[in-house]
Amino acid sequence: MWDDYGPLTMGEDCMRKLTRRLAIAILPATVAATMFSSPAHAATNPYTAAEACNNDFGGAWGYATDGHRVIYAGSTKVGDVYLMYNGSSGYNCVATLKSASVGTPTWTDAELIVQGSGSVHNEGQFKYYAAVQRYARGKCVDYLGSMYYSGRWWTNGRAAWGNCG
């Protein structure tokens, strides 16, 4: 057997065959590990914020103006928090939807603060979302969503009163 530099010994030929076989055997495992560990291939949350509020509290929920924030863990998106409103009932709902560890119970929190009425939150180990509601007709509200990811809590929301009415 020959290569670009001359004849190969029996040991060199066997070593090349072994190396080629190892490379062929390892390649599929490497590709699979890269695909499944990549956030781009993470499970998609099957719920919208409106569905989360409807599932937990019933009613028809609309997205509130200035009612969305993304929750990041460094540069990794781990969730979204939404402020929803039900015009017929006067209730607000906050839904924290998971983007990381979707389908696996992890600590997730949704918090709604109603001016003059204090705050309510729903914290627990959820697979897809945490949701909370409170009556807020004629009042201003704040909202927060939090996710426990990589050993710490990550939070986002609105830190000023809004959606008054």
XYZ file of C-alpha atoms in Angstrom:
165
model
C 0.000 0.000 0.000
C 1.228 3.514 -0.854
C 0.440 7.042 0.285
C 1.689 10.430 -0.974
C 5.059 9.865 0.706
C 5.845 6.286 -0.369
C 5.091 2.732 0.719
C 3.206 2.043 3.970
C 4.263 -0.632 6.398
C 1.725 -3.191 7.597
C 1.422 -1.366 10.970
C 0.804 2.012 9.327
C -1.904 0.537 7.091
C -3.655 -1.078 10.082
C -3.407 2.159 12.073
C -5.034 4.166 9.253
C -7.885 1.665 8.967
C -8.436 1.755 12.739
C -8.380 5.560 12.787
C -10.865 5.739 9.902
C -13.208 3.248 11.607
C -13.068 5.174 14.884
C -13.800 8.438 13.097
C -16.785 6.895 11.309
C -18.085 5.389 14.565
C -17.657 8.594 16.614
C -19.050 11.052 14.047
C -22.781 10.199 14.460
C -22.523 10.412 18.263
C -20.767 13.782 18.033
C -23.392 15.162 15.654
C -26.250 13.906 17.864
C -24.683 15.345 21.023
C -24.210 18.713 19.338
C -27.763 18.788 17.969
C -29.525 17.822 21.177
C -27.466 20.009 23.503
C -27.970 23.096 21.348
C -30.618 25.568 22.585
C -31.775 25.922 18.978
C -33.090 22.339 19.148
C -34.692 22.645 22.581
C -38.339 21.693 22.983
C -40.821 24.416 22.100
C -43.363 25.447 24.707
C -46.782 24.269 23.475
C -48.637 27.047 25.353
C -49.200 30.717 24.626
C -49.730 33.200 27.455
C -53.441 33.410 26.594
C -53.734 29.608 26.775
C -51.912 29.502 30.112
C -54.263 32.084 31.650
C -57.315 30.405 30.119
C -56.227 26.926 31.294
C -55.715 28.091 34.871
C -58.493 30.683 35.240
C -60.881 30.440 32.279
C -62.101 33.402 30.258
C -60.848 35.315 27.252
C -57.421 36.903 27.724
C -55.867 39.635 25.603
C -52.233 40.736 25.494
C -51.798 43.982 27.426
C -49.911 46.961 25.988
C -46.274 46.908 27.190
C -46.981 43.455 28.577
C -44.045 41.341 27.431
C -40.473 40.872 28.619
C -37.882 38.212 27.736
C -36.076 36.468 30.595
C -32.380 35.870 29.894
C -29.768 33.873 31.788
C -26.733 35.743 30.511
C -27.180 35.501 26.747
C -29.466 32.427 26.876
C -33.206 32.985 26.590
C -34.881 30.951 29.339
C -38.428 32.329 29.246
C -40.958 35.066 28.546
C -43.266 36.879 30.937
C -46.585 38.295 29.729
C -49.207 40.571 31.233
C -52.695 39.658 30.077
C -56.070 41.334 30.624
C -59.627 40.044 30.656
C -61.824 43.053 29.864
C -65.087 41.357 30.822
C -63.941 40.307 34.298
C -61.457 43.114 35.146
C -58.758 40.575 36.019
C -55.103 40.697 34.995
C -53.049 37.534 34.544
C -49.270 37.158 34.476
C -47.908 34.092 32.692
C -44.238 33.112 32.753
C -43.623 30.729 29.836
C -40.539 28.536 29.866
C -38.107 28.448 26.935
C -35.477 26.330 28.718
C -36.097 22.902 30.253
C -39.545 22.817 28.618
C -41.434 19.725 29.758
C -39.224 19.242 32.829
C -40.432 20.523 36.207
C -38.197 23.451 37.197
C -38.722 26.436 39.496
C -40.775 29.082 37.724
C -42.579 32.120 39.145
C -45.203 34.615 37.960
C -45.921 37.734 40.030
C -48.591 40.413 39.680
C -48.554 43.597 41.752
C -51.770 45.647 41.889
C -51.384 49.209 43.094
C -52.952 49.533 46.542
C -53.610 45.776 46.803
C -50.173 44.207 47.139
C -48.792 41.327 45.146
C -49.681 37.729 44.380
C -47.378 35.147 42.907
C -47.356 31.539 41.872
C -44.000 29.858 42.386
C -43.381 26.172 41.943
C -41.817 23.478 39.828
C -43.695 23.662 36.552
C -43.208 21.921 33.206
C -44.403 24.730 30.921
C -45.512 27.887 32.725
C -46.503 29.611 35.944
C -49.591 31.837 35.953
C -51.299 34.106 38.483
C -54.323 36.414 38.329
C -55.831 39.247 40.365
C -58.682 41.696 40.009
C -57.302 45.063 38.876
C -60.080 47.063 37.165
C -59.312 50.781 37.595
C -55.852 50.102 39.121
C -52.269 50.197 37.877
C -50.192 47.020 37.764
C -46.599 45.776 37.689
C -45.532 42.279 36.680
C -42.512 39.992 37.010
C -41.516 36.559 35.800
C -38.650 34.465 37.153
C -36.944 31.224 36.150
C -34.419 29.149 38.088
C -31.697 28.177 35.622
C -28.056 27.123 36.015
C -28.124 27.469 39.783
C -29.740 30.882 40.158
C -32.918 32.910 39.619
C -33.294 35.084 36.508
C -36.029 37.722 36.488
C -37.573 40.292 34.172
C -40.697 42.377 34.176
C -41.833 45.971 34.361
C -40.627 48.031 37.316
C -43.075 50.912 36.884
C -46.839 51.183 37.262
C -48.707 50.797 34.009
C -51.817 49.462 32.329
C -53.947 51.624 34.642
C -57.632 51.286 34.029
